[in-house]
Short mmCIF file of C-alpha atoms in Angstrom, two decimals:
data_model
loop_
_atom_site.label_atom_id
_atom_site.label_comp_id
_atom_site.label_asym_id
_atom_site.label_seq_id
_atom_site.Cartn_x
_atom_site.Cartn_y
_atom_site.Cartn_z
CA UNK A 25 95.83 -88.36 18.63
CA UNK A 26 94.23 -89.62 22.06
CA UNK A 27 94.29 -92.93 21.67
CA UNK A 28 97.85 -93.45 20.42
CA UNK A 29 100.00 -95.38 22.99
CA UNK A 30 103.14 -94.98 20.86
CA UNK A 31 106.12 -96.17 23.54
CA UNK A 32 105.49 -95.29 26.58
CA UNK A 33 108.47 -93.53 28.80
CA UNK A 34 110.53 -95.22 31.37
CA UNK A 35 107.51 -94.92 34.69
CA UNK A 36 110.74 -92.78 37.02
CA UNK A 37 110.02 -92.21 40.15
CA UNK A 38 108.53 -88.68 40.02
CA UNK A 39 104.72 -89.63 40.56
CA UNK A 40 103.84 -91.31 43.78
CA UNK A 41 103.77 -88.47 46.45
CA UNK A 42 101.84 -86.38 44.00
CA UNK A 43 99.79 -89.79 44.42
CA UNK A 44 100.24 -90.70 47.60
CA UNK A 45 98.80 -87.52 48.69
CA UNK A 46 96.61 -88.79 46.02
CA UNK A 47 95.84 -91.73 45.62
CA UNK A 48 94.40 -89.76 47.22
CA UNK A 49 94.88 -86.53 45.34
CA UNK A 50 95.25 -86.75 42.74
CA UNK A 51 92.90 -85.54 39.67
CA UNK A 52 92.47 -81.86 40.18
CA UNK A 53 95.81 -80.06 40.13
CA UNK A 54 97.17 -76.73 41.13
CA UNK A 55 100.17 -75.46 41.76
CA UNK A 56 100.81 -73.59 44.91
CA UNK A 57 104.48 -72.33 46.52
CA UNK A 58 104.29 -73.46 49.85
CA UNK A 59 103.40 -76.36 51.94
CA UNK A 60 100.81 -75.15 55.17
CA UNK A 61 99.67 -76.99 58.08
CA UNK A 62 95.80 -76.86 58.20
CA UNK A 63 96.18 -74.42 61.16
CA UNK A 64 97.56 -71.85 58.75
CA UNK A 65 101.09 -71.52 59.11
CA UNK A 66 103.04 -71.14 56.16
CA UNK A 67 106.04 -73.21 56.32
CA UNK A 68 109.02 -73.95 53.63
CA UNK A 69 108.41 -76.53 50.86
CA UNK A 70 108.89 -79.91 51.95
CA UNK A 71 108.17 -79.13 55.63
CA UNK A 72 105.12 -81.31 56.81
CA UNK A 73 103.05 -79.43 59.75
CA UNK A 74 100.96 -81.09 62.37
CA UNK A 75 96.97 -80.29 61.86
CA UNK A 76 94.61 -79.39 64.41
CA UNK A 77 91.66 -80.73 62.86
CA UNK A 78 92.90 -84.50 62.64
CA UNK A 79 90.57 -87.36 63.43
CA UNK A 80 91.54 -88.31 66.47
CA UNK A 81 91.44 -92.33 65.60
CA UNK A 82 93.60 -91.22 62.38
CA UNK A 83 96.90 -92.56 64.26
CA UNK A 84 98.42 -94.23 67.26
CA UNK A 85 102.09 -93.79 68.15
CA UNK A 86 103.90 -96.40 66.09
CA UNK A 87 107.03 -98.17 67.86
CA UNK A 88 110.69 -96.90 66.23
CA UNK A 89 110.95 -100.08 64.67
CA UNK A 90 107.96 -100.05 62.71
CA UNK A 91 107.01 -99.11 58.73
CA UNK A 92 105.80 -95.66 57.73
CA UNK A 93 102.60 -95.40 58.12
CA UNK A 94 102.25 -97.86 60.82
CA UNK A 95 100.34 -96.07 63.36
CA UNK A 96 97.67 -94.54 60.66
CA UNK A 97 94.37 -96.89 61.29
CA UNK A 98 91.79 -94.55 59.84
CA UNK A 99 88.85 -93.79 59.02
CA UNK A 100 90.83 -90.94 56.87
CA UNK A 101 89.40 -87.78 55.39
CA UNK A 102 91.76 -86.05 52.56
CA UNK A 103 90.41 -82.94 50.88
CA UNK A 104 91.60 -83.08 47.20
CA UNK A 105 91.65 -79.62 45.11
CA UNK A 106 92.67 -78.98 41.49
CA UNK A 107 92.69 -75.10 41.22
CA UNK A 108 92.78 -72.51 37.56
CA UNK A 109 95.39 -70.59 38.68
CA UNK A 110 96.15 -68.55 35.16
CA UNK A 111 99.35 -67.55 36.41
CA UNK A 112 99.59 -65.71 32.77
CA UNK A 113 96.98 -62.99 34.36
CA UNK A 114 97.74 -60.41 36.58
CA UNK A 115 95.76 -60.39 39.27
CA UNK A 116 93.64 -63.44 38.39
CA UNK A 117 92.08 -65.09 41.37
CA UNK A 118 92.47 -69.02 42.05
CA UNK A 119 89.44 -70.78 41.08
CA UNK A 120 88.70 -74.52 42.87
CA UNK A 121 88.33 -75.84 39.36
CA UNK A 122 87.81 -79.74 40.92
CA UNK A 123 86.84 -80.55 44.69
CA UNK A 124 87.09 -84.01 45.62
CA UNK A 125 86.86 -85.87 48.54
CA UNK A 126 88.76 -89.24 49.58
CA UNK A 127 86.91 -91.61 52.80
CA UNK A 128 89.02 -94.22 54.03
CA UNK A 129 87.19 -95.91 56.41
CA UNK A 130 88.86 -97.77 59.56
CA UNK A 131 90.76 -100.75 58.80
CA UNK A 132 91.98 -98.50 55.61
CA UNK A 133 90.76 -102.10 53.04
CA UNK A 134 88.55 -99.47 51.11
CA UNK A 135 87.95 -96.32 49.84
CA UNK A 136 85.11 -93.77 48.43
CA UNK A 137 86.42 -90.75 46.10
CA UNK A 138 83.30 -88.02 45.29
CA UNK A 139 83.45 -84.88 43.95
CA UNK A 140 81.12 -81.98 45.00
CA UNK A 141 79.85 -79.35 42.27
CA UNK A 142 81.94 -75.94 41.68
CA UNK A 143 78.67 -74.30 41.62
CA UNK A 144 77.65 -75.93 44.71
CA UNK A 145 75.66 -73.33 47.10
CA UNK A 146 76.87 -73.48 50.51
CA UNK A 147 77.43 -71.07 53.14
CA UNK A 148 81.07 -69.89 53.12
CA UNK A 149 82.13 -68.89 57.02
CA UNK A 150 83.89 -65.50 57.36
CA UNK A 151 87.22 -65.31 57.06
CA UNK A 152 89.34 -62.52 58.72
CA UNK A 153 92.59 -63.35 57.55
CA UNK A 154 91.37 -62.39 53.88
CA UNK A 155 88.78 -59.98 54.75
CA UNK A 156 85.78 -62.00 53.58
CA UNK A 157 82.77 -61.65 56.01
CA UNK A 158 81.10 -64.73 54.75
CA UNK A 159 77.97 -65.47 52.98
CA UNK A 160 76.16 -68.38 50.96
CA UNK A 161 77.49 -68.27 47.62
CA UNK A 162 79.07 -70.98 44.91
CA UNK A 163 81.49 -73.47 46.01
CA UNK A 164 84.77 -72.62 43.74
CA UNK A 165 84.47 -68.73 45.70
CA UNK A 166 85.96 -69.73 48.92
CA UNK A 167 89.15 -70.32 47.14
CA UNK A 168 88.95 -67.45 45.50
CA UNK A 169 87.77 -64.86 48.34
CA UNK A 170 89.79 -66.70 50.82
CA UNK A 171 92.88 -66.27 48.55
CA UNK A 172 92.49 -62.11 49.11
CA UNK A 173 95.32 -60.25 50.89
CA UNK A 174 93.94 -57.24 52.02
CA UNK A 175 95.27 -54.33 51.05
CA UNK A 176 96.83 -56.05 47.94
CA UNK A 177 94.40 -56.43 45.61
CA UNK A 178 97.02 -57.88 42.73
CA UNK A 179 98.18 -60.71 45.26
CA UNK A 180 96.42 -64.01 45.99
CA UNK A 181 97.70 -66.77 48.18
CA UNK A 182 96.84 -70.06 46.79
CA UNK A 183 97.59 -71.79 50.15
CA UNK A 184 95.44 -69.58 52.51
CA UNK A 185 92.46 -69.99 49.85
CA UNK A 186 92.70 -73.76 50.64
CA UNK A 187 91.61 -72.85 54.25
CA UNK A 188 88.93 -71.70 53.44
CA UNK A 189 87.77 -74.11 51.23
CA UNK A 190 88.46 -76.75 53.54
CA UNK A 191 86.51 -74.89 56.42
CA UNK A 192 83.70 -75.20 53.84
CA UNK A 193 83.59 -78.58 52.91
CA UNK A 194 84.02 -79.31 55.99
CA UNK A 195 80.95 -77.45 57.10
CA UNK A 196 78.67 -78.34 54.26
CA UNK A 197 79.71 -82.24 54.55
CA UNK A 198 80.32 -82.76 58.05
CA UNK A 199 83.77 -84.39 57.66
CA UNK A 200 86.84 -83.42 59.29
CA UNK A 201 89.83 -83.48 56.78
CA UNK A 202 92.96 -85.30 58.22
CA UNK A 203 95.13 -83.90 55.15
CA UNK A 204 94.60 -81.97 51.69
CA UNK A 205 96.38 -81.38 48.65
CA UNK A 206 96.63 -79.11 45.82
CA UNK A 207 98.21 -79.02 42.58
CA UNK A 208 98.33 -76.97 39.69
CA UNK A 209 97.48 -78.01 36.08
CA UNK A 210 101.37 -77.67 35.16
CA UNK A 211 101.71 -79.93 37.95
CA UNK A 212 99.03 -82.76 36.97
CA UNK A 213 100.77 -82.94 33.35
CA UNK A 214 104.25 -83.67 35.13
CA UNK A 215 102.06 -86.50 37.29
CA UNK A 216 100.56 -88.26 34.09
CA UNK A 217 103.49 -88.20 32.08
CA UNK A 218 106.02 -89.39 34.58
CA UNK A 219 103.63 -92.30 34.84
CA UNK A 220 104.17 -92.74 31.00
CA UNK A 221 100.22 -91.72 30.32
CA UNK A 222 97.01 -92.92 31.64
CA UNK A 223 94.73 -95.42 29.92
CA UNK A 224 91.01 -94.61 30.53
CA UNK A 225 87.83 -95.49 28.63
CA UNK A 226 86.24 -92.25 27.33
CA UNK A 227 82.64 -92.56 27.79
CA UNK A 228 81.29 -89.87 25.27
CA UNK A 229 82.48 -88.18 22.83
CA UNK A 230 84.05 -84.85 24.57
CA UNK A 231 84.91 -81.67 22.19
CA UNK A 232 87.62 -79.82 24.16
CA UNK A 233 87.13 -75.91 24.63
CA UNK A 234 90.82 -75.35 25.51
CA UNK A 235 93.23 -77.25 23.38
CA UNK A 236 94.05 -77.94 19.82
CA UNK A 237 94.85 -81.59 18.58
CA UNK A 238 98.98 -80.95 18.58
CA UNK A 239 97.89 -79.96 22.28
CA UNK A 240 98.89 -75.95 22.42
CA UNK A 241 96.23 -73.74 23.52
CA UNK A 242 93.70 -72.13 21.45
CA UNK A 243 93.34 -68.56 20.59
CA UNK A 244 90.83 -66.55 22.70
CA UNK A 245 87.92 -64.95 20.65
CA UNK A 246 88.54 -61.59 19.25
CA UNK A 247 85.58 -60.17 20.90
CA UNK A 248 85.99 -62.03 24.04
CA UNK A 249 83.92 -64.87 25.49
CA UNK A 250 85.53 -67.91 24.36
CA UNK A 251 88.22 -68.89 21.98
CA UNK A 252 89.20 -70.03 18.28
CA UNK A 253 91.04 -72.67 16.11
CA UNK A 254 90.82 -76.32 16.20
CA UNK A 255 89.74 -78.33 18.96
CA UNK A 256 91.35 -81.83 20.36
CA UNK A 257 88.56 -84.38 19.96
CA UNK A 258 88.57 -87.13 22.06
CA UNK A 259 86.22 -90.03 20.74
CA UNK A 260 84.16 -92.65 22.84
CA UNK A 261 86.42 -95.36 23.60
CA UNK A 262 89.77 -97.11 25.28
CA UNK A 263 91.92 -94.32 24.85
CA UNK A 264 95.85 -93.73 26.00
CA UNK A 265 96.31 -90.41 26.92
CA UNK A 266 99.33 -88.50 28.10
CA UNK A 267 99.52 -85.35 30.73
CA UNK A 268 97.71 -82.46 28.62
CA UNK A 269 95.32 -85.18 27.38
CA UNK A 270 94.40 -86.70 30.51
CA UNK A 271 94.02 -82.74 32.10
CA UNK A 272 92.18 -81.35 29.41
CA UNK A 273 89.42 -84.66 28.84
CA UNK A 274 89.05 -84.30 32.59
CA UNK A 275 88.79 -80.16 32.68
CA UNK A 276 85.76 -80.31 29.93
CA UNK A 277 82.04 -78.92 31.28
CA UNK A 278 80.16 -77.98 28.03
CA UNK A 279 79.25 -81.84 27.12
CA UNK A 280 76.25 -83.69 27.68
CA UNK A 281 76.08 -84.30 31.52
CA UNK A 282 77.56 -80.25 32.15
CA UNK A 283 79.56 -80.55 35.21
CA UNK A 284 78.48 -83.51 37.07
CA UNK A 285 79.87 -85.41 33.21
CA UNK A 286 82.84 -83.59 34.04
CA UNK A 287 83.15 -85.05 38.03
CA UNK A 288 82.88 -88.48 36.71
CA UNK A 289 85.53 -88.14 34.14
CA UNK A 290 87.88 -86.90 36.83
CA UNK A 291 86.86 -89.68 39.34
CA UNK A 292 87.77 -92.13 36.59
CA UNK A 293 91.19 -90.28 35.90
CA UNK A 294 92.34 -90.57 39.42
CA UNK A 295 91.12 -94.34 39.70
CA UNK A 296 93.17 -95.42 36.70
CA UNK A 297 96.48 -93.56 38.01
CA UNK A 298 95.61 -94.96 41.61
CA UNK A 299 95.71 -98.30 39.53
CA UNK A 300 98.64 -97.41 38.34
CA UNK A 301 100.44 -96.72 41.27
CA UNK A 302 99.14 -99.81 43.64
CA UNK A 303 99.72 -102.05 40.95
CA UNK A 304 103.24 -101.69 40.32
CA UNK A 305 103.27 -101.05 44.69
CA UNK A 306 104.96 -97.35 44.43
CA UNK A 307 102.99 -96.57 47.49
CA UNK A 308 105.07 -99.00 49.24
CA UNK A 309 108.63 -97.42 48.35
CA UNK A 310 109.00 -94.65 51.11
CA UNK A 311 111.99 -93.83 49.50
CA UNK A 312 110.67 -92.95 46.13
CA UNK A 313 107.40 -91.01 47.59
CA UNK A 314 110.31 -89.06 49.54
CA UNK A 315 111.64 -88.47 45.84
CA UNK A 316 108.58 -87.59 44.34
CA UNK A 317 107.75 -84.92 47.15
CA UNK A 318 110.77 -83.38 47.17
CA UNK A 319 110.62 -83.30 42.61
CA UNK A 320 107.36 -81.68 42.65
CA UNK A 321 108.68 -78.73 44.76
CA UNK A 322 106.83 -75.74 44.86
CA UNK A 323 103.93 -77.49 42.00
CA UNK A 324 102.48 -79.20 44.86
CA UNK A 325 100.26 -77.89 48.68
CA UNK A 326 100.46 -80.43 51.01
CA UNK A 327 98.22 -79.47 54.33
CA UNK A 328 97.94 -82.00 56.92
CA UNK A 329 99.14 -84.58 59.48
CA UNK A 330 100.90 -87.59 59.10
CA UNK A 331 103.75 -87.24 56.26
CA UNK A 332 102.40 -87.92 52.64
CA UNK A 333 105.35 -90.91 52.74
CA UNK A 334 102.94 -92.48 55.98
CA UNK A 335 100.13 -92.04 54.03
CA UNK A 336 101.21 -93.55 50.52
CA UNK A 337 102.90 -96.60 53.00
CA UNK A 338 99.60 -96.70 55.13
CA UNK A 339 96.82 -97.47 51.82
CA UNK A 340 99.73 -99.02 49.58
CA UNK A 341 97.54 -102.30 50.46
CA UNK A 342 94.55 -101.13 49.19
CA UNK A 343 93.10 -102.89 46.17
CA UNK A 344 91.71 -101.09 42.91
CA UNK A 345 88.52 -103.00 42.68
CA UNK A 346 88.02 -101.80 46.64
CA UNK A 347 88.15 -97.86 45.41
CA UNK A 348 85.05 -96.83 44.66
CA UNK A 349 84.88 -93.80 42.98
CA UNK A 350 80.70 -92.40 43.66
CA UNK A 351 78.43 -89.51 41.51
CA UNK A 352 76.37 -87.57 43.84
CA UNK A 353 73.62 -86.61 41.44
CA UNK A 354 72.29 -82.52 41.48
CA UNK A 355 70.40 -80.28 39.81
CA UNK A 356 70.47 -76.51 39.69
CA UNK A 357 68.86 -73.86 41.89
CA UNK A 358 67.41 -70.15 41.21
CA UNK A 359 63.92 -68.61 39.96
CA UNK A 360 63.10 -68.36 36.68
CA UNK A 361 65.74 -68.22 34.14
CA UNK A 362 68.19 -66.56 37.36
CA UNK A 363 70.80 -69.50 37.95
CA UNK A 364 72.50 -69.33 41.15
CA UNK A 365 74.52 -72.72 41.38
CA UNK A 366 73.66 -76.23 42.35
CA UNK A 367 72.11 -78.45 44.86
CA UNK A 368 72.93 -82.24 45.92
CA UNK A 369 69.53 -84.11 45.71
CA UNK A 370 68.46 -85.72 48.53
CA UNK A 371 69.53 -89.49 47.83
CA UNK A 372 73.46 -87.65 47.34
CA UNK A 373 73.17 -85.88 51.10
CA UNK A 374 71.83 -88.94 52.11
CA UNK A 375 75.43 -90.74 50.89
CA UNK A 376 76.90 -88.05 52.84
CA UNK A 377 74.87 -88.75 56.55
CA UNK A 378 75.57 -92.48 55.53
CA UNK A 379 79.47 -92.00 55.01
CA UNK A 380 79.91 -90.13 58.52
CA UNK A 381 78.06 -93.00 60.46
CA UNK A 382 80.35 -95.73 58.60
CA UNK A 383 76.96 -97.08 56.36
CA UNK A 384 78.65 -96.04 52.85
CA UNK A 385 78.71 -99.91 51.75
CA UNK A 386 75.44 -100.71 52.89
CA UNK A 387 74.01 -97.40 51.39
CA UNK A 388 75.92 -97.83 47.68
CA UNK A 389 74.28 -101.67 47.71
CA UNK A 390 70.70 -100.24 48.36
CA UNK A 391 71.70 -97.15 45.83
CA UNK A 392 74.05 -98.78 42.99
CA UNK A 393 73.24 -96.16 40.46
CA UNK A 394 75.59 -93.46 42.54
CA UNK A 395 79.08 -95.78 41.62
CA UNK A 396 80.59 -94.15 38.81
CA UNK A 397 81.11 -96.80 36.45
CA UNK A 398 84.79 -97.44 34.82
#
């Protein structure tokens, strides 16, 4: 059941880079082999390239003597992914199933988390490298078309696929992304349950489409379109939920709210492990973020700058009640009964122009109904 908290498991080690990139990456999940600079590269797991697209006031050189994470003033832009790879299917391309956004401004005392629709229209720049020519189409493609390897239509390269994507956001938002992450779903269960579970108040009652209450998957429909068997019900409420729990309550769509229900569920995921995490100061343990990298392997894409442990040491100060996790409200777009994807409203691209000139604060305490509630 959801909410039992039974005894939790010993909180090892294994959590904080998947954090620290995530306390800042946390709630989407994919799982990726290889670690790439955001340049494109590919290098080995564990190697951390240099990115061309860093804020320039992200860092200054830090002495020899000082912490990790010393030099790192901000403001800080981290792209956060959780991508439906279905490793299970051939061929299957990587879908962005969660696109988040972390803004630290300078001074790195606060931060905003938002999450931008999967059916989000925006204009997707061409991409050579996968053979994509660009076009205006729904958010979670760019993973998808930019994960292409011409010429092999069976292969799909999670890593290049985050290029893309980030060249969108980017583009659509304005921001330039000082790191990413991605993680697979396999690899967000390992998070939440090395953390001994999550507690999280459910704020609706949420059906799930995918899993059954002992937590295997369900069958898929006979005639296709959907699947069979019990469902895991998660009712309204303080709940204690372990790895598959936590994924699945934060995966579901088809509930009152649709998607943008579904972005506020995984805001308030991430804040509670975040909570986790700077409250029992893991950030601040360079040597266990080193450990937690180097566990998580090939489950975790790291793309970016300044090493994950530099990160994790550089917002380990950062309070709970100074994360702010914010709904960007939209509605849909197309004629008739044609849906094509979703827009932001205007007050939500407002946030945006406000977050780029350093006004998010001031904006949020004019506009109080965008902070997701916890």
């Amino acid at each position: 059941m959801a909410h039992e908290t039974g005894a939790r498991r010993p909180r090892r080690v294994l959590l904080l880079a998947a954090l620290a990139a995530v306390v800042l990456v946390a709630g989407g999940a994919l799982v990726v082999n290889r670690l790439v600079s955001d340049d494109g590269p590919q290098r080995r797991p564990g190697a951390v390239a240099a990115t061309a697209t860093a804020t320039p006031s992200t860092a200054a050189e830090p002495s020899p003597t000082a912490p990790p994470g010393a030099g790192i003033t901000g403001p800080l832009n981290l792209l956060l992914v959780g991508v439906d790879t279905r490793v299970s299917v051939p061929g299957w391309e990587p879908h962005s199933d969660a696109v988040l956004v972390l803004h630290v401004p300078a001074g790195l005392d606060r931060a905003y988390l938002f999450s931008l629709p999967r059916d989000l229209l925006v204009d997707i720049p061409a991409f050579p490298t996968a053979g994509y020519r660009g076009g205006k189409t729904k958010l979670t493609h760019a993973m998808s078309y930019g994960s292409r390897v011409p010429g092999k239509p069976k292969e799909h390269r999670v890593a290049q696929g985050y290029e893309l994507l980030r060249s969108t956001v980017s583009g659509y938002t304005g921001l330039r992304f000082d790191a990413g992450a991605v993680i697979t779903f396999n690899g967000f269960d390992k998070l939440v349950d090395t953390l001994g579970g999550v507690d999280i108040y459910v704020d609706e009652r949420v059906v799930s489409l995918h899993r059954r209450p002992d937590g295997k998957h369900r069958d898929p429909a006979p005639s296709g379109g959907g699947y069979v068997g019990p469902q895991m019900v998660y009712e309204k409420g303080q709940r204690h939920l372990n790895g598959w729990q936590a994924l699945d309550y934060a995966r579901q769509r088809y509930i009152a709210g649709g998607d943008y229900a579904r972005q506020r569920h995984q805001q308030q995921l991430i804040r509670a492990l975040t909570a986790k995490i700077l409250d029992e100061n893991l950030a601040r343990q360079p040597d266990r973020v080193q450990q937690v990298v180097d566990a998580l392997g090939d489950t975790l894409i790291y793309a970016g700058g300044p090493r994950i442990v530099d990160f994790a040491y550089a917002l380990g100060g950062l309070s709970v009640d100074r994360f702010t996790p914010v709904a960007l409200p939209g509605s849909g777009v197309g004629k008739g009964s044609a849906y094509r994807g979703e827009e932001l409203k205007p007050v939500g691209r407002q946030f945006l122009t406000a977050l780029k000139a350093g006004d998010a604060e001031k904006f949020l305490a004019a506009h109080p109904e965008l902070r997701v509630k916890n």
